[in-house]
mmCIF file with all atom_site columns, C-alpha atoms and ligand atoms in Angstrom:
data_model
loop_
_atom_site.group_PDB
_atom_site.id
_atom_site.type_symbol
_atom_site.label_atom_id
_atom_site.label_alt_id
_atom_site.label_comp_id
_atom_site.label_asym_id
_atom_site.label_entity_id
_atom_site.label_seq_id
_atom_site.pdbx_PDB_ins_code
_atom_site.Cartn_x
_atom_site.Cartn_y
_atom_site.Cartn_z
_atom_site.occupancy
_atom_site.B_iso_or_equiv
_atom_site.pdbx_formal_charge
_atom_site.auth_seq_id
_atom_site.auth_comp_id
_atom_site.auth_asym_id
_atom_site.auth_atom_id
_atom_site.pdbx_PDB_model_num
ATOM   1  C  CA  . MET A 1 1  ? 77.466 125.602 84.490  1.00 54.00 ? 15  MET A CA  1
ATOM   2  C  CA  . GLU A 1 2  ? 74.499 125.832 86.768  1.00 69.00 ? 16  GLU A CA  1
ATOM   3  C  CA  . LYS A 1 3  ? 73.249 129.336 87.496  1.00 80.00 ? 17  LYS A CA  1
ATOM   4  C  CA  . VAL A 1 4  ? 74.540 130.524 90.852  1.00 90.00 ? 18  VAL A CA  1
ATOM   5  C  CA  . GLN A 1 5  ? 72.745 133.231 92.760  1.00 93.00 ? 19  GLN A CA  1
ATOM   6  C  CA  . CYS A 1 6  ? 73.906 135.145 95.796  1.00 94.00 ? 20  CYS A CA  1
ATOM   7  C  CA  . HIS A 1 7  ? 71.885 134.269 98.851  1.00 92.00 ? 21  HIS A CA  1
ATOM   8  C  CA  . ASN A 1 8  ? 72.072 137.823 100.211 1.00 93.00 ? 22  ASN A CA  1
ATOM   9  C  CA  . CYS A 1 9  ? 71.731 140.194 97.280  1.00 94.00 ? 23  CYS A CA  1
ATOM   10 C  CA  . GLN A 1 10 ? 70.209 137.772 94.767  1.00 93.00 ? 24  GLN A CA  1
ATOM   11 C  CA  . LYS A 1 11 ? 72.849 138.784 92.266  1.00 94.00 ? 25  LYS A CA  1
ATOM   12 C  CA  . THR A 1 12 ? 73.639 136.206 89.677  1.00 94.00 ? 26  THR A CA  1
ATOM   13 C  CA  . ILE A 1 13 ? 77.217 135.123 90.097  1.00 93.00 ? 27  ILE A CA  1
ATOM   14 C  CA  . THR A 1 14 ? 78.898 134.886 86.745  1.00 90.00 ? 28  THR A CA  1
ATOM   15 C  CA  . LYS A 1 15 ? 81.500 132.400 85.764  1.00 86.00 ? 29  LYS A CA  1
ATOM   16 C  CA  . GLY A 1 16 ? 84.932 133.259 87.059  1.00 88.00 ? 30  GLY A CA  1
ATOM   17 C  CA  . GLU A 1 17 ? 83.549 135.498 89.784  1.00 91.00 ? 31  GLU A CA  1
ATOM   18 C  CA  . LYS A 1 18 ? 84.537 134.654 93.304  1.00 93.00 ? 32  LYS A CA  1
ATOM   19 C  CA  . TYR A 1 19 ? 81.876 133.396 95.636  1.00 94.00 ? 33  TYR A CA  1
ATOM   20 C  CA  . MET A 1 20 ? 81.483 131.426 98.805  1.00 94.00 ? 34  MET A CA  1
ATOM   21 C  CA  . GLU A 1 21 ? 79.684 128.139 98.837  1.00 93.00 ? 35  GLU A CA  1
ATOM   22 C  CA  . TYR A 1 22 ? 77.717 126.838 101.794 1.00 92.00 ? 36  TYR A CA  1
ATOM   23 C  CA  . ASP A 1 23 ? 76.447 123.350 102.175 1.00 89.00 ? 37  ASP A CA  1
ATOM   24 C  CA  . VAL A 1 24 ? 73.483 123.215 104.511 1.00 86.00 ? 38  VAL A CA  1
ATOM   25 C  CA  . LYS A 1 25 ? 72.500 119.588 104.881 1.00 82.00 ? 39  LYS A CA  1
ATOM   26 C  CA  . GLY A 1 26 ? 72.987 118.970 101.203 1.00 85.00 ? 40  GLY A CA  1
ATOM   27 C  CA  . GLU A 1 27 ? 71.373 122.219 100.085 1.00 84.00 ? 41  GLU A CA  1
ATOM   28 C  CA  . MET A 1 28 ? 73.764 124.591 98.438  1.00 88.00 ? 42  MET A CA  1
ATOM   29 C  CA  . TYR A 1 29 ? 73.791 128.311 99.140  1.00 91.00 ? 43  TYR A CA  1
ATOM   30 C  CA  . HIS A 1 30 ? 76.111 130.888 97.656  1.00 94.00 ? 44  HIS A CA  1
ATOM   31 C  CA  . LYS A 1 31 ? 77.361 134.311 98.533  1.00 95.00 ? 45  LYS A CA  1
ATOM   32 C  CA  . CYS A 1 32 ? 79.073 136.731 96.229  1.00 95.00 ? 46  CYS A CA  1
ATOM   33 C  CA  . ALA A 1 33 ? 82.446 138.102 97.273  1.00 95.00 ? 47  ALA A CA  1
ATOM   34 C  CA  . GLU A 1 34 ? 80.999 141.453 98.358  1.00 95.00 ? 48  GLU A CA  1
ATOM   35 C  CA  . CYS A 1 35 ? 78.356 139.954 100.618 1.00 94.00 ? 49  CYS A CA  1
ATOM   36 C  CA  . TYR A 1 36 ? 80.864 137.506 101.978 1.00 95.00 ? 50  TYR A CA  1
ATOM   37 C  CA  . LYS A 1 37 ? 83.155 140.387 102.912 1.00 95.00 ? 51  LYS A CA  1
ATOM   38 C  CA  . GLN A 1 38 ? 80.317 142.020 104.820 1.00 95.00 ? 52  GLN A CA  1
ATOM   39 C  CA  . ASP A 1 39 ? 79.222 138.887 106.595 1.00 93.00 ? 53  ASP A CA  1
ATOM   40 C  CA  . THR A 1 40 ? 80.965 135.559 106.362 1.00 93.00 ? 54  THR A CA  1
ATOM   41 C  CA  . VAL A 1 41 ? 78.172 133.703 108.100 1.00 91.00 ? 55  VAL A CA  1
ATOM   42 C  CA  . LEU A 1 42 ? 75.260 132.402 106.173 1.00 90.00 ? 56  LEU A CA  1
ATOM   43 C  CA  . ARG A 1 43 ? 72.072 133.732 107.686 1.00 88.00 ? 57  ARG A CA  1
ATOM   44 C  CA  . ASN A 1 44 ? 68.367 133.473 107.120 1.00 83.00 ? 58  ASN A CA  1
ATOM   45 C  CA  . TYR A 1 45 ? 68.522 130.276 105.191 1.00 78.00 ? 59  TYR A CA  1
ATOM   46 C  CA  . ARG A 1 46 ? 65.720 127.827 105.517 1.00 69.00 ? 60  ARG A CA  1
ATOM   47 C  CA  . PRO A 1 47 ? 66.816 124.449 106.769 1.00 62.00 ? 61  PRO A CA  1
ATOM   48 C  CA  . THR A 1 48 ? 64.883 121.533 105.440 1.00 59.00 ? 62  THR A CA  1
ATOM   49 C  CA  . GLU A 1 49 ? 62.412 120.666 108.111 1.00 56.00 ? 63  GLU A CA  1
ATOM   50 C  CA  . VAL A 1 50 ? 59.500 118.339 107.815 1.00 58.00 ? 64  VAL A CA  1
ATOM   51 C  CA  . TYR A 1 51 ? 56.341 119.132 109.660 1.00 58.00 ? 65  TYR A CA  1
ATOM   52 C  CA  . SER A 1 52 ? 53.537 116.695 109.790 1.00 57.00 ? 66  SER A CA  1
ATOM   53 C  CA  . ARG A 1 53 ? 49.992 116.966 110.937 1.00 54.00 ? 67  ARG A CA  1
ATOM   54 C  CA  . VAL A 1 54 ? 49.516 115.767 114.514 1.00 53.00 ? 68  VAL A CA  1
ATOM   55 C  CA  . VAL A 1 55 ? 45.819 116.410 114.984 1.00 58.00 ? 69  VAL A CA  1
ATOM   56 C  CA  . GLY A 1 56 ? 43.265 114.237 113.311 1.00 68.00 ? 70  GLY A CA  1
ATOM   57 C  CA  . TYR A 1 57 ? 45.394 111.194 112.964 1.00 65.00 ? 71  TYR A CA  1
ATOM   58 C  CA  . ILE A 1 58 ? 44.365 107.670 113.734 1.00 70.00 ? 72  ILE A CA  1
ATOM   59 C  CA  . ARG A 1 59 ? 46.116 105.878 116.554 1.00 71.00 ? 73  ARG A CA  1
ATOM   60 C  CA  . PRO A 1 60 ? 45.347 102.706 118.480 1.00 76.00 ? 74  PRO A CA  1
ATOM   61 C  CA  . VAL A 1 61 ? 43.158 103.451 121.483 1.00 72.00 ? 75  VAL A CA  1
ATOM   62 C  CA  . SER A 1 62 ? 45.616 101.467 123.646 1.00 78.00 ? 76  SER A CA  1
ATOM   63 C  CA  . GLN A 1 63 ? 48.097 104.273 123.091 1.00 76.00 ? 77  GLN A CA  1
ATOM   64 C  CA  . TRP A 1 64 ? 45.701 107.038 124.038 1.00 75.00 ? 78  TRP A CA  1
ATOM   65 C  CA  . ASN A 1 65 ? 46.144 108.728 127.368 1.00 82.00 ? 79  ASN A CA  1
ATOM   66 C  CA  . LYS A 1 66 ? 43.873 107.807 130.282 1.00 85.00 ? 80  LYS A CA  1
ATOM   67 C  CA  . GLY A 1 67 ? 41.514 110.730 129.809 1.00 84.00 ? 81  GLY A CA  1
ATOM   68 C  CA  . LYS A 1 68 ? 40.993 109.941 126.170 1.00 81.00 ? 82  LYS A CA  1
ATOM   69 C  CA  . GLN A 1 69 ? 40.512 106.261 126.905 1.00 80.00 ? 83  GLN A CA  1
ATOM   70 C  CA  . ALA A 1 70 ? 37.854 107.111 129.509 1.00 84.00 ? 84  ALA A CA  1
ATOM   71 C  CA  . GLU A 1 71 ? 36.147 109.334 127.007 1.00 81.00 ? 85  GLU A CA  1
ATOM   72 C  CA  . TYR A 1 72 ? 36.323 106.558 124.462 1.00 80.00 ? 86  TYR A CA  1
ATOM   73 C  CA  . SER A 1 73 ? 34.659 104.086 126.827 1.00 83.00 ? 87  SER A CA  1
ATOM   74 C  CA  . ASP A 1 74 ? 31.829 106.590 127.295 1.00 84.00 ? 88  ASP A CA  1
ATOM   75 C  CA  . ARG A 1 75 ? 31.121 106.630 123.604 1.00 80.00 ? 89  ARG A CA  1
ATOM   76 C  CA  . LYS A 1 76 ? 28.013 104.891 122.460 1.00 82.00 ? 90  LYS A CA  1
ATOM   77 C  CA  . GLU A 1 77 ? 27.478 103.279 119.174 1.00 81.00 ? 91  GLU A CA  1
ATOM   78 C  CA  . TYR A 1 78 ? 24.257 104.186 117.624 1.00 80.00 ? 92  TYR A CA  1
ATOM   79 C  CA  . CYS A 1 79 ? 22.226 103.209 114.700 1.00 83.00 ? 93  CYS A CA  1
ATOM   80 C  CA  . SER A 1 80 ? 20.433 105.837 112.715 1.00 80.00 ? 94  SER A CA  1
ATOM   81 C  CA  . CYS A 1 81 ? 17.933 103.366 111.334 1.00 77.00 ? 95  CYS A CA  1
HETATM 82 ZN ZN1 . ZN  B 2 .  ? 75.722 139.214 97.177  1.00 77.41 ? 121 ZN  B ZN1 1
#
């Protein structure tokens, strides 16, 4: 059996002990009977969220906003030679 830990008190739930199981988007969380009695709602869990970098990415100039496009047309190519 996989080791089950209480989400609230971090207690290891032993086999045969009662506990509550929560399925949060496929991630399993558990609460021991005591913690469940105190609060039946699972709190402070971390939902799986994906953040990605939005600055510094490369996008077609045609999709830039007008201000950025104007700025782009002002750019000059130069040669350092
Ligand atoms: Zn607990």
